[in-house]
Every structure is written in C-alpha cells, then in structure tokens.
CSV table of C-alpha atoms in Angstrom, one decimal:
chain,number,residue,atom,x,y,z
A,1157,MET,CA,14.7,33.1,-15.7
A,1158,ARG,CA,17.6,30.9,-16.6
A,1159,ALA,CA,16.1,28.0,-14.7
A,1160,LEU,CA,12.6,28.7,-16.1
A,1161,PHE,CA,13.7,28.6,-19.8
A,1162,GLY,CA,16.6,26.2,-19.4
A,1163,PRO,CA,17.2,23.2,-21.7
A,1164,ARG,CA,15.8,20.7,-19.2
A,1165,VAL,CA,12.4,22.4,-19.1
A,1166,TRP,CA,12.1,22.6,-22.9
A,1167,ALA,CA,13.4,19.1,-23.4
A,1168,GLY,CA,10.5,17.8,-21.2
A,1169,PRO,CA,7.9,17.9,-24.0
A,1170,ILE,CA,10.3,16.4,-26.5
A,1171,VAL,CA,11.0,13.4,-24.2
A,1172,TYR,CA,7.3,13.0,-23.6
A,1173,LEU,CA,6.5,13.0,-27.3
A,1174,VAL,CA,9.2,10.4,-27.9
A,1175,ALA,CA,7.6,8.2,-25.2
A,1176,LEU,CA,4.1,8.8,-26.6
A,1177,LEU,CA,5.2,7.8,-30.1
A,1178,GLY,CA,6.7,4.6,-28.7
A,1179,THR,CA,3.5,3.8,-26.8
A,1180,LEU,CA,1.3,4.4,-29.9
A,1181,LEU,CA,3.6,2.1,-32.0
A,1182,LEU,CA,3.3,-0.7,-29.4
A,1183,GLY,CA,-0.1,-1.6,-30.8
A,1184,ASP,CA,1.5,-2.6,-34.2
A,1185,GLU,CA,3.3,-5.9,-33.7
A,1186,SER,CA,5.4,-5.4,-36.9
A,1187,VAL,CA,7.1,-2.3,-35.5
A,1188,ARG,CA,7.0,-3.2,-31.8
A,1189,PRO,CA,10.8,-3.6,-31.5
A,1190,TRP,CA,11.2,0.0,-32.7
A,1191,ALA,CA,8.5,1.1,-30.3
A,1192,VAL,CA,10.4,-0.5,-27.4
A,1193,LEU,CA,13.7,1.2,-28.6
A,1194,LEU,CA,11.9,4.6,-28.5
A,1195,LEU,CA,10.6,4.0,-25.0
A,1196,VAL,CA,14.1,3.0,-23.9
A,1197,ALA,CA,15.6,6.1,-25.5
A,1198,ALA,CA,13.0,8.3,-23.8
A,1199,ALA,CA,14.0,6.7,-20.4
A,1200,VAL,CA,17.7,7.3,-21.1
A,1201,LEU,CA,17.1,10.9,-22.0
A,1202,ALA,CA,15.1,11.4,-18.9
A,1203,VAL,CA,17.9,10.1,-16.7
A,1204,VAL,CA,20.5,12.2,-18.5
A,1205,LEU,CA,18.4,15.4,-18.3
A,1206,TRP,CA,17.0,15.1,-14.7
A,1207,GLY,CA,19.2,12.5,-13.0
A,1208,ARG,CA,21.1,15.1,-11.0
A,1209,GLN,CA,18.1,16.8,-9.4
A,1210,ASN,CA,18.4,17.9,-5.8
A,1211,TRP,CA,15.8,15.6,-4.2
A,1212,LEU,CA,14.7,16.0,-0.7
A,1213,PHE,CA,17.0,14.5,1.9
A,1214,ALA,CA,16.3,10.8,2.8
A,1215,PHE,CA,18.3,10.9,6.0
A,1216,PRO,CA,19.0,13.6,8.6
A,1217,SER,CA,22.5,15.1,8.3
A,1218,ASP,CA,23.2,15.1,12.0
A,1219,PRO,CA,24.4,11.9,13.7
A,1220,ILE,CA,22.4,10.3,16.4
A,1221,ALA,CA,23.5,11.5,19.8
A,1222,PRO,CA,23.8,8.9,22.5
A,1223,THR,CA,20.6,8.7,24.6
A,1224,ARG,CA,20.7,8.8,28.3
A,1225,ALA,CA,18.9,6.2,30.5
A,1226,ASN,CA,16.2,8.3,32.0
A,1227,ARG,CA,12.7,7.9,33.3
A,1228,SER,CA,11.1,8.9,30.0
A,1229,ARG,CA,13.0,6.3,28.0
A,1230,PHE,CA,12.1,3.6,30.6
A,1231,ILE,CA,8.4,4.5,30.4
A,1232,TYR,CA,8.6,4.4,26.6
A,1233,LEU,CA,10.3,1.0,26.5
A,1234,LEU,CA,7.9,-0.3,29.2
A,1235,GLY,CA,4.9,0.7,27.2
A,1236,VAL,CA,6.2,-0.9,24.0
A,1237,GLY,CA,7.0,-4.1,25.9
A,1238,MET,CA,3.5,-4.2,27.5
A,1239,ALA,CA,1.9,-3.7,24.1
A,1240,MET,CA,3.8,-6.7,22.7
A,1241,LEU,CA,2.7,-8.7,25.7
A,1242,LEU,CA,-0.9,-7.7,25.2
A,1243,VAL,CA,-0.9,-8.7,21.5
A,1244,ILE,CA,0.6,-12.1,22.5
A,1245,ALA,CA,-2.2,-12.5,25.1
A,1246,ALA,CA,-4.7,-11.6,22.4
A,1247,ASP,CA,-3.2,-14.3,20.1
A,1248,LEU,CA,-3.3,-16.9,22.8
A,1249,ARG,CA,-6.9,-16.0,23.7
A,1250,TYR,CA,-8.0,-16.3,20.1
A,1251,ALA,CA,-6.2,-19.7,19.8
A,1252,ALA,CA,-8.2,-20.8,22.9
A,1253,ALA,CA,-11.5,-19.4,21.7
A,1254,PRO,CA,-11.5,-19.1,17.9
A,1255,ASN,CA,-15.3,-18.9,17.6
A,1256,GLU,CA,-15.8,-15.6,19.4
A,1257,THR,CA,-16.8,-12.9,17.0
A,1258,PHE,CA,-14.6,-10.2,18.6
A,1259,GLY,CA,-14.5,-11.2,22.2
A,1260,PHE,CA,-11.7,-10.8,24.7
A,1261,ALA,CA,-9.1,-11.4,22.0
A,1262,GLY,CA,-10.3,-8.4,20.1
A,1263,ILE,CA,-10.3,-6.2,23.3
A,1264,LEU,CA,-6.7,-7.2,24.0
A,1265,TRP,CA,-5.8,-6.5,20.4
A,1266,ILE,CA,-7.3,-3.0,20.4
A,1267,ALA,CA,-5.6,-2.3,23.8
A,1268,ALA,CA,-2.2,-3.4,22.4
A,1269,ILE,CA,-2.6,-1.0,19.5
A,1270,ALA,CA,-3.7,1.9,21.7
A,1271,LEU,CA,-0.9,1.3,24.2
A,1272,LEU,CA,1.7,1.0,21.4
A,1273,LEU,CA,0.6,4.3,19.9
A,1274,CYS,CA,0.5,6.1,23.2
A,1275,SER,CA,4.0,4.8,24.1
A,1276,ALA,CA,5.4,5.7,20.6
A,1277,PHE,CA,4.1,9.3,20.7
A,1278,PHE,CA,5.3,9.7,24.3
A,1279,GLY,CA,8.7,8.4,23.3
A,1280,SER,CA,8.8,10.7,20.2
A,1281,TYR,CA,8.6,13.8,22.4
A,1282,SER,CA,10.4,12.6,25.5
A,1283,LEU,CA,13.5,10.7,24.3
A,1284,ARG,CA,16.8,12.6,24.2
A,1285,GLY,CA,18.9,12.4,21.0
A,1286,VAL,CA,16.1,11.9,18.6
A,1287,SER,CA,16.6,14.3,15.7
A,1288,SER,CA,13.9,16.3,14.2
A,1289,ALA,CA,13.1,16.0,10.5
A,1290,PRO,CA,15.1,18.2,8.1
A,1291,ASP,CA,13.5,21.4,7.0
A,1292,LEU,CA,10.8,20.6,4.4
A,1293,PRO,CA,8.6,23.1,2.6
A,1294,ARG,CA,5.8,24.1,5.0
A,1295,TRP,CA,2.2,23.3,4.3
A,1296,SER,CA,0.6,26.6,3.4
A,1297,THR,CA,-3.1,27.3,3.8
A,1298,ARG,CA,-3.5,27.3,0.1
A,1299,GLU,CA,-1.9,23.9,-0.2
A,1300,VAL,CA,-4.1,22.4,2.5
A,1301,ALA,CA,-7.2,23.8,0.7
A,1302,LEU,CA,-6.0,22.3,-2.5
A,1303,LEU,CA,-5.6,18.9,-1.0
A,1304,ILE,CA,-9.0,19.1,0.6
A,1305,GLY,CA,-10.5,20.1,-2.7
A,1306,LEU,CA,-8.7,17.3,-4.5
A,1307,PHE,CA,-10.0,14.8,-2.0
A,1308,VAL,CA,-13.6,16.1,-2.3
A,1309,LEU,CA,-13.4,15.8,-6.1
A,1310,ALA,CA,-11.9,12.3,-5.8
A,1311,LEU,CA,-14.7,11.3,-3.4
A,1312,LEU,CA,-17.5,12.7,-5.6
A,1313,SER,CA,-16.1,10.9,-8.7
A,1314,ARG,CA,-16.3,7.6,-6.7
A,1315,VAL,CA,-19.6,7.9,-4.9
A,1316,TRP,CA,-21.8,9.6,-7.5
A,1317,ASN,CA,-24.4,7.3,-9.0
A,1318,LEU,CA,-22.8,4.2,-7.5
A,1319,ALA,CA,-25.8,2.0,-8.3
A,1320,ASN,CA,-25.7,2.6,-12.1
A,1321,PHE,CA,-22.0,3.0,-12.9
A,1322,PRO,CA,-20.3,0.7,-13.8
A,1323,ASN,CA,-23.5,-0.7,-15.3
A,1324,ASN,CA,-22.2,-4.3,-15.2
A,1325,ILE,CA,-22.4,-6.1,-11.9
A,1326,TYR,CA,-19.4,-8.4,-11.4
A,1327,PRO,CA,-20.4,-11.8,-9.8
A,1328,ASP,CA,-17.9,-11.3,-7.0
A,1329,GLU,CA,-19.9,-8.2,-5.9
A,1330,ILE,CA,-23.0,-10.4,-5.5
A,1331,MET,CA,-21.0,-12.9,-3.5
A,1332,THR,CA,-19.5,-10.2,-1.3
A,1333,GLY,CA,-22.9,-9.0,-0.4
A,1334,THR,CA,-24.2,-12.5,0.1
A,1335,VAL,CA,-21.3,-13.5,2.4
A,1336,ALA,CA,-21.6,-10.3,4.4
A,1337,SER,CA,-25.4,-10.6,4.9
A,1338,GLN,CA,-25.3,-14.3,5.8
A,1339,SER,CA,-22.4,-13.9,8.2
A,1340,TYR,CA,-23.4,-10.7,10.0
A,1341,LEU,CA,-26.9,-9.5,9.1
A,1342,THR,CA,-29.0,-12.7,9.1
A,1343,PRO,CA,-26.7,-15.4,10.4
A,1344,THR,CA,-28.2,-18.8,11.1
A,1345,THR,CA,-25.2,-19.5,13.4
A,1346,PRO,CA,-23.1,-17.2,15.7
A,1347,PRO,CA,-21.3,-14.6,13.6
A,1348,PRO,CA,-17.8,-15.7,12.6
A,1349,SER,CA,-14.7,-14.3,14.2
A,1350,PHE,CA,-13.2,-11.1,12.8
A,1351,PHE,CA,-9.9,-12.9,12.9
A,1352,SER,CA,-10.9,-15.7,10.5
A,1353,THR,CA,-11.5,-15.9,6.7
A,1354,LEU,CA,-14.7,-16.2,4.9
A,1355,TRP,CA,-16.0,-17.3,1.4
A,1356,SER,CA,-14.9,-20.9,0.9
A,1357,GLY,CA,-12.3,-21.3,-1.8
A,1358,ILE,CA,-11.6,-17.5,-1.8
A,1359,ASP,CA,-10.8,-17.1,1.9
A,1360,LEU,CA,-10.7,-13.4,2.4
A,1361,PRO,CA,-10.3,-12.0,6.0
A,1362,ALA,CA,-13.7,-11.6,7.6
A,1363,LEU,CA,-13.3,-7.9,8.7
A,1364,TRP,CA,-14.1,-6.6,5.3
A,1365,PHE,CA,-17.4,-8.5,5.2
A,1366,TRP,CA,-18.3,-7.1,8.6
A,1367,ILE,CA,-17.6,-3.5,7.3
A,1368,VAL,CA,-19.8,-4.2,4.3
A,1369,ALA,CA,-22.5,-5.6,6.6
A,1370,VAL,CA,-22.4,-2.4,8.7
A,1371,PHE,CA,-23.0,-0.2,5.6
A,1372,LEU,CA,-25.8,-2.5,4.4
A,1373,LYS,CA,-27.4,-2.3,7.8
A,1374,LEU,CA,-27.1,1.5,8.0
A,1375,GLY,CA,-28.1,2.4,4.5
A,1376,GLY,CA,-30.3,-0.5,3.4
A,1377,ILE,CA,-29.6,-3.5,1.1
A,1378,SER,CA,-28.6,-1.8,-2.1
A,1379,LEU,CA,-25.9,-1.9,-4.7
A,1380,ALA,CA,-24.8,1.6,-3.8
A,1381,MET,CA,-24.3,0.7,-0.1
A,1382,LEU,CA,-22.5,-2.5,-1.2
A,1383,ARG,CA,-20.0,-0.5,-3.2
A,1384,LEU,CA,-19.6,2.5,-0.8
A,1385,PRO,CA,-16.8,1.1,1.5
A,1386,ALA,CA,-14.5,0.5,-1.5
A,1387,ALA,CA,-15.3,3.9,-2.9
A,1388,LEU,CA,-14.4,5.6,0.4
A,1389,PHE,CA,-11.1,3.8,0.7
A,1390,GLY,CA,-10.3,4.6,-3.0
A,1391,ALA,CA,-10.9,8.3,-2.4
A,1392,ALA,CA,-9.1,8.4,0.9
A,1393,THR,CA,-5.9,7.1,-0.8
A,1394,VAL,CA,-5.4,10.5,-2.2
A,1395,VAL,CA,-4.3,11.9,1.2
A,1396,PRO,CA,-1.4,9.4,2.1
A,1397,LEU,CA,-0.3,9.4,-1.6
A,1398,TYR,CA,0.0,13.2,-1.6
A,1399,ALA,CA,1.9,13.1,1.7
A,1400,LEU,CA,4.2,10.4,0.4
A,1401,LEU,CA,5.0,12.2,-2.9
A,1402,ARG,CA,5.4,15.5,-1.1
A,1403,GLY,CA,7.9,14.1,1.4
A,1404,THR,CA,9.9,12.5,-1.4
A,1405,TRP,CA,9.8,14.7,-4.4
A,1406,GLY,CA,8.2,17.9,-3.3
A,1407,LYS,CA,5.0,19.8,-3.6
A,1408,TYR,CA,4.6,19.9,-7.3
A,1409,ALA,CA,5.2,16.2,-7.8
A,1410,ALA,CA,2.6,15.6,-5.0
A,1411,ILE,CA,0.0,17.7,-6.7
A,1412,THR,CA,0.6,16.1,-10.1
A,1413,GLY,CA,0.8,12.5,-8.8
A,1414,SER,CA,-2.2,12.6,-6.6
A,1415,THR,CA,-4.3,14.4,-9.3
A,1416,ILE,CA,-3.4,11.6,-11.7
A,1417,MET,CA,-4.5,9.0,-9.2
A,1418,ALA,CA,-7.7,10.9,-8.2
A,1419,PHE,CA,-9.0,11.0,-11.8
A,1420,SER,CA,-7.4,7.8,-13.2
A,1421,VAL,CA,-10.0,5.9,-15.1
A,1422,SER,CA,-9.0,2.5,-13.8
A,1423,ASN,CA,-8.6,3.7,-10.2
A,1424,VAL,CA,-12.0,5.3,-10.2
A,1425,HIS,CA,-13.5,2.2,-11.8
A,1426,TYR,CA,-12.1,-0.2,-9.2
A,1427,SER,CA,-13.1,2.1,-6.4
A,1428,ARG,CA,-16.7,1.8,-7.6
A,1429,LEU,CA,-16.8,-2.0,-7.3
A,1430,ALA,CA,-17.8,-3.9,-4.1
A,1431,LEU,CA,-14.4,-5.5,-3.9
A,1432,ASN,CA,-11.6,-4.8,-1.5
A,1433,ASN,CA,-8.8,-4.8,-4.1
A,1434,ILE,CA,-8.6,-1.0,-3.9
A,1435,VAL,CA,-8.0,-1.0,-0.2
A,1436,THR,CA,-4.4,-2.4,-0.5
A,1437,GLN,CA,-3.0,0.8,-2.0
A,1438,PHE,CA,-4.4,2.9,0.8
A,1439,PHE,CA,-2.4,1.0,3.4
A,1440,TRP,CA,0.7,0.7,1.2
A,1441,ALA,CA,0.8,4.5,0.6
A,1442,THR,CA,0.3,5.1,4.3
A,1443,CYS,CA,2.9,2.6,5.3
A,1444,PHE,CA,5.6,4.0,3.1
A,1445,PHE,CA,4.8,7.6,3.9
A,1446,PHE,CA,5.5,6.9,7.6
A,1447,LEU,CA,8.4,4.7,6.8
A,1448,LEU,CA,10.2,7.3,4.7
A,1449,ARG,CA,9.4,9.9,7.3
A,1450,ALA,CA,10.8,7.7,10.0
A,1451,LEU,CA,14.2,7.6,8.2
A,1452,ARG,CA,14.3,11.4,8.4
A,1453,SER,CA,12.7,12.0,11.8
A,1454,ARG,CA,13.9,8.9,13.8
A,1455,ARG,CA,10.7,9.3,15.8
A,1456,PRO,CA,9.3,6.1,17.3
A,1457,SER,CA,5.8,7.3,16.3
A,1458,ASP,CA,6.6,7.2,12.6
A,1459,TRP,CA,8.1,3.7,12.8
A,1460,VAL,CA,5.0,2.5,14.8
A,1461,LEU,CA,2.5,4.0,12.4
A,1462,ALA,CA,4.3,2.5,9.4
A,1463,GLY,CA,4.2,-1.0,11.0
A,1464,LEU,CA,0.6,-0.7,12.2
A,1465,SER,CA,-0.5,0.4,8.6
A,1466,ALA,CA,1.3,-2.7,7.2
A,1467,GLY,CA,-0.2,-5.0,9.8
A,1468,LEU,CA,-3.7,-3.8,9.5
A,1469,SER,CA,-3.6,-4.1,5.7
A,1470,GLU,CA,-3.5,-7.9,6.2
A,1471,TYR,CA,-7.2,-7.7,7.1
A,1472,PHE,CA,-8.1,-6.9,3.5
A,1473,TYR,CA,-7.1,-8.0,0.0
A,1474,TYR,CA,-4.5,-10.7,-1.0
A,1475,GLY,CA,-2.2,-8.2,-2.6
A,1476,THR,CA,-1.0,-6.9,0.7
A,1477,ARG,CA,0.6,-10.3,1.4
A,1478,LEU,CA,3.4,-9.1,-0.8
A,1479,LEU,CA,4.1,-6.2,1.6
A,1480,PRO,CA,6.3,-8.2,4.1
A,1481,PHE,CA,8.6,-9.2,1.3
A,1482,ILE,CA,8.8,-5.7,-0.1
A,1483,LEU,CA,9.5,-4.3,3.4
A,1484,ALA,CA,12.2,-6.9,3.9
A,1485,MET,CA,13.8,-6.1,0.6
A,1486,PHE,CA,13.7,-2.4,1.4
A,1487,MET,CA,15.5,-3.0,4.6
A,1488,VAL,CA,18.1,-5.1,2.7
A,1489,PHE,CA,18.5,-2.3,0.2
A,1490,LEU,CA,19.1,0.3,3.0
A,1491,ILE,CA,21.7,-1.9,4.7
A,1492,ALA,CA,23.5,-2.7,1.4
A,1493,ILE,CA,23.4,0.7,-0.3
A,1494,HIS,CA,23.1,3.1,2.6
A,1495,TRP,CA,24.9,1.1,5.2
A,1496,LYS,CA,26.5,4.2,6.8
A,1497,GLN,CA,23.1,5.5,7.7
A,1498,ALA,CA,21.2,2.2,8.0
A,1499,HIS,CA,23.3,0.9,10.9
A,1500,GLN,CA,21.8,3.7,13.0
A,1501,TYR,CA,18.3,2.4,12.5
A,1502,GLY,CA,18.5,-1.0,14.1
A,1503,SER,CA,16.0,-0.1,16.9
A,1504,GLY,CA,13.7,1.5,14.3
A,1505,PHE,CA,13.7,-1.7,12.2
A,1506,LEU,CA,12.8,-3.8,15.2
A,1507,LEU,CA,10.0,-1.3,16.2
A,1508,LEU,CA,8.6,-1.5,12.6
A,1509,ALA,CA,8.6,-5.4,12.8
A,1510,GLY,CA,7.0,-5.4,16.2
A,1511,SER,CA,4.3,-2.9,15.2
A,1512,TYR,CA,3.6,-5.0,12.1
A,1513,LEU,CA,2.9,-8.0,14.4
A,1514,VAL,CA,0.7,-5.9,16.7
A,1515,GLY,CA,-1.3,-4.7,13.7
A,1516,PHE,CA,-1.6,-8.2,12.3
A,1517,GLY,CA,-3.0,-9.4,15.7
A,1518,PRO,CA,-4.9,-12.6,16.1
A,1519,LEU,CA,-5.4,-13.0,12.4
A,1520,LEU,CA,-1.8,-14.2,12.3
A,1521,VAL,CA,-2.8,-17.1,14.5
A,1522,HIS,CA,-5.5,-18.1,12.0
A,1523,PHE,CA,-2.9,-18.1,9.1
A,1524,ILE,CA,-0.5,-20.1,11.3
A,1525,ARG,CA,-3.2,-22.7,11.9
A,1526,ASN,CA,-4.0,-22.8,8.2
A,1527,PRO,CA,-0.6,-22.4,6.5
A,1528,ASN,CA,-2.0,-22.9,3.0
A,1529,LEU,CA,-4.2,-19.8,3.2
A,1530,TYR,CA,-1.7,-17.0,3.4
A,1531,LEU,CA,0.2,-17.7,0.1
A,1532,GLY,CA,-2.1,-20.3,-1.3
A,1533,ARG,CA,-4.1,-18.0,-3.5
A,1534,GLY,CA,-0.9,-16.8,-5.2
A,1535,ALA,CA,0.6,-20.2,-5.4
A,1536,SER,CA,-2.5,-21.6,-7.1
A,1537,LEU,CA,-2.2,-19.0,-9.9
A,1538,LEU,CA,1.5,-19.5,-10.7
A,1539,ILE,CA,2.3,-20.2,-14.4
A,1540,TRP,CA,5.8,-21.5,-13.7
A,1541,SER,CA,7.2,-23.5,-10.8
A,1542,PRO,CA,9.4,-21.0,-8.8
A,1543,HIS,CA,12.9,-22.3,-8.9
A,1544,ILE,CA,16.3,-21.1,-10.1
A,1545,PRO,CA,17.0,-22.4,-13.6
A,1546,LEU,CA,20.1,-24.6,-13.5
A,1547,SER,CA,20.6,-25.3,-17.2
A,1548,PHE,CA,20.2,-23.4,-20.4
A,1549,ALA,CA,17.2,-25.6,-21.4
A,1550,ASP,CA,15.5,-24.9,-18.1
A,1551,PHE,CA,16.1,-21.1,-18.5
A,1552,ARG,CA,14.8,-21.2,-22.0
A,1553,GLN,CA,11.6,-23.0,-20.9
A,1554,ALA,CA,11.1,-20.5,-18.1
A,1555,TRP,CA,11.6,-17.6,-20.5
A,1556,LYS,CA,9.2,-19.0,-23.0
A,1557,THR,CA,6.6,-19.5,-20.3
A,1558,ILE,CA,6.9,-16.2,-18.5
A,1559,TRP,CA,7.7,-13.7,-21.3
A,1560,PRO,CA,4.4,-13.9,-23.2
A,1561,VAL,CA,2.4,-13.2,-20.1
A,1562,LEU,CA,4.8,-10.5,-18.9
A,1563,SER,CA,4.6,-8.8,-22.3
A,1564,GLU,CA,0.8,-9.0,-22.4
A,1565,ASN,CA,0.6,-7.4,-19.0
A,1566,PHE,CA,2.9,-4.5,-20.0
A,1567,LEU,CA,0.8,-4.0,-23.2
A,1568,GLY,CA,-2.3,-4.1,-21.0
A,1569,ILE,CA,-1.3,-0.7,-19.4
A,1570,SER,CA,-0.6,0.9,-22.7
A,1571,THR,CA,-2.3,-0.4,-25.9
A,1572,HIS,CA,-4.2,-3.6,-25.2
A,1573,SER,CA,-7.7,-3.5,-23.8
A,1574,SER,CA,-8.8,-5.6,-21.0
A,1575,GLN,CA,-9.8,-9.2,-21.6
A,1576,ASP,CA,-12.0,-9.8,-18.5
A,1577,ILE,CA,-15.5,-8.9,-17.4
A,1578,ILE,CA,-14.4,-6.4,-14.7
A,1579,PHE,CA,-12.8,-3.5,-16.6
A,1580,TYR,CA,-13.1,-2.7,-20.3
A,1581,GLY,CA,-10.6,0.1,-20.6
C-alpha cells in the first residue's frame, strides 16, 4: 500500500502536466524560452523521482567460467568458420556474375545464413561455461494473449481500407510500383540482381521491389497490394518492440510502449504508404532486442540473431545505414562505461560483426563497387559541411546553420504541423 500511494506515484501526473504545459506553450514563439524551461524542469523532476529504480539486470552476475576445448566447441567454431567462408564465396560469385537475378551467389548466401544459425544454436546449448539469462518475469498465458491481441489490432489498423486511406497518393508510391513492375513483372531485359540497387537517382536495394512485385502478382495490380508489404512490416514491429521493452524495463513498460507505437498516428500513416521507410524500425528493434539479450545470456544464438537482423536491414531503407555507426558507438560505450563486464564479451562482439557481414551478403560487394551509393544519399542532403569548427567564427556559422533546422525538427514532433505532401499531422 505504501508503494501504491507513495509520493513517486502521485508525482507522476504532476510531472506530466508540467511537460504538457511546456509542450503547449512551444507553439507561441514569444514564450518559447519559458516553455523550454518547463520541459527541462519536468525532465529534472523525472530523474529525481525515478532515477533510482531497480531496472532489470543488463549483465549476468556470475563470471564467465573458462570453457574446455571439447568436441562441441570445435563443431560450433567450425560451423561459424564455414559460414563465413560461404558468404565470402557468395560475394566472389556475385562479383564475377553481377547480372544473375539470384543465382549461385544467392544460394551460397542463404546457405551461409542457415549454417551460421544452426551453428549458433548448437553452440548455445552445447558450449560449457555459457551462463543462462538472469531470472526475468515469465511470460504468462494472459500476457501472450495480450501481445497477440495487440498485434492483431495493429495489423487491422494498417491493412483496413488500404486503397482509400490515406487518400493522397504520394508520387514515390507510383514510382515504387512502376519500378517493381518493370523490373520483375514485365521486364524487357533479364530481371536485375537482388544484390543491386534500382530506381536511378534514388538507388534503393532491389530486394524491396521484388517483394512488392510478388504481392502485385499474387493480389493483382492495385494500390492496396502496393501498400500491403509496408503495412505488414509496420504491424510486425509491435512484437520485437514489446520484447525489447520487456527485457529492459519490464512488462508494464512493454505494454505501454508497444501500445503507443501500435496506435501512433504517424506510425500507422507511414505503415500505410507503399514506401519501405517503416521497415527500418522493425530490424532495429529486432537487432537491439537480441543484442541486449546477448549481454545477459552470452548465448551465441543471440549475438548471431542481432548481427543478422542488422545485416538484413541493409536490403531496405537508407535509414538503416546509420546502424553500423550506432552499433559501433554502443560497443565503445560498453567498453568505456562498463569495462569490467565488456572485456568478457570480445568473442560476442566479433560474432556480432561477422553475423552482420553474413546478413549483408553480396549487397556489400555492390556498395564497394559503387562507393558513392552507400552514404551518398545522406551526404547529398547535408546542410553543413561536416568538420570540427576550429575557430569561434566557424563555430558560430555552424550554429547559425544547424540550430534553426534542429529547432524546427523538434517542434515538428510537438507543435508544428508537417510541411510536406506525405503527412499532414
């Protein structure tokens, strides 16, 4: 009862109202500094009130026991090594025959992924000295039913009446259908490779257009079929997001966070467009769910699934190209802040990187051959030349250039409506 009616519980609505008032005042430019101060005050109050929560453990408490050189370990390492050799063979085959739609390179790539998964799961249950995950709240039947219900509702909100809502058709949707049809449904030349990019000047990986073409072939040429793949990915994100939140902050945070995402206006809207922007979050949530679980479990399967999720995400939207940098910074953070635990995870970090390359597959060769494609889209949209300001005048110029755009973006998620033709919220 003391915990139920304690000051931290009753202070929650007060902090929320302070933040809400600050958000509402952001729309008035004359009082915006006071609005920012209210938001900062709400954040400070939140840290003071809830900063000492007992979060779920990020690392197991028991040290890693030394592993013995046994037959199981040898088989596990042999499988991982052969998977790496297979993906190298796939890369070399694609480099030699880049015009094959899937071909022998694709077969070798799938074989590498399958062998890596089999080896990782075998190693997870056979290696000695691998600790099990700390005791976490078990998934009850009621919780599983709740997650299934939440997924079904998220799916219905994204696939219902797809042809008529949103009622504006974004030009890129038309181009997506056109590229998919001309490349894989009615091609005048042999279909392009899955490991290349399509749409001149936009250069998105070809796999997405093949997926769209499959849906158009199965369901007929219609706007609903064109939008359906993105809608399915948008709804599916509820599952890894729930698992990620549950493993980090517990069941109630998972229910709250995944519900917010399932019925978020902007998320539902972008899930109902024939664009693969929404796919990035599915792979990111999946990657970090397995990555954080790997820190607890030390199981090779979790490291491999995190790496494969990251690597496969490269076959979709541009946004995922930030992921290698985020993962690298996360590793640096672990080594710098949690160095006592991080030094035990050297093999896990290597397995994560290797699995990333396996998931990336022959597409990596395409980007190596065309070095301007991978980061070119982002570089072409930069508003300021990326360099470290070495003088006060240079710093002032950088601030004057970046801050108005940064401010407008922050206001865009609170008070300012959209200024494009995609989303009017």
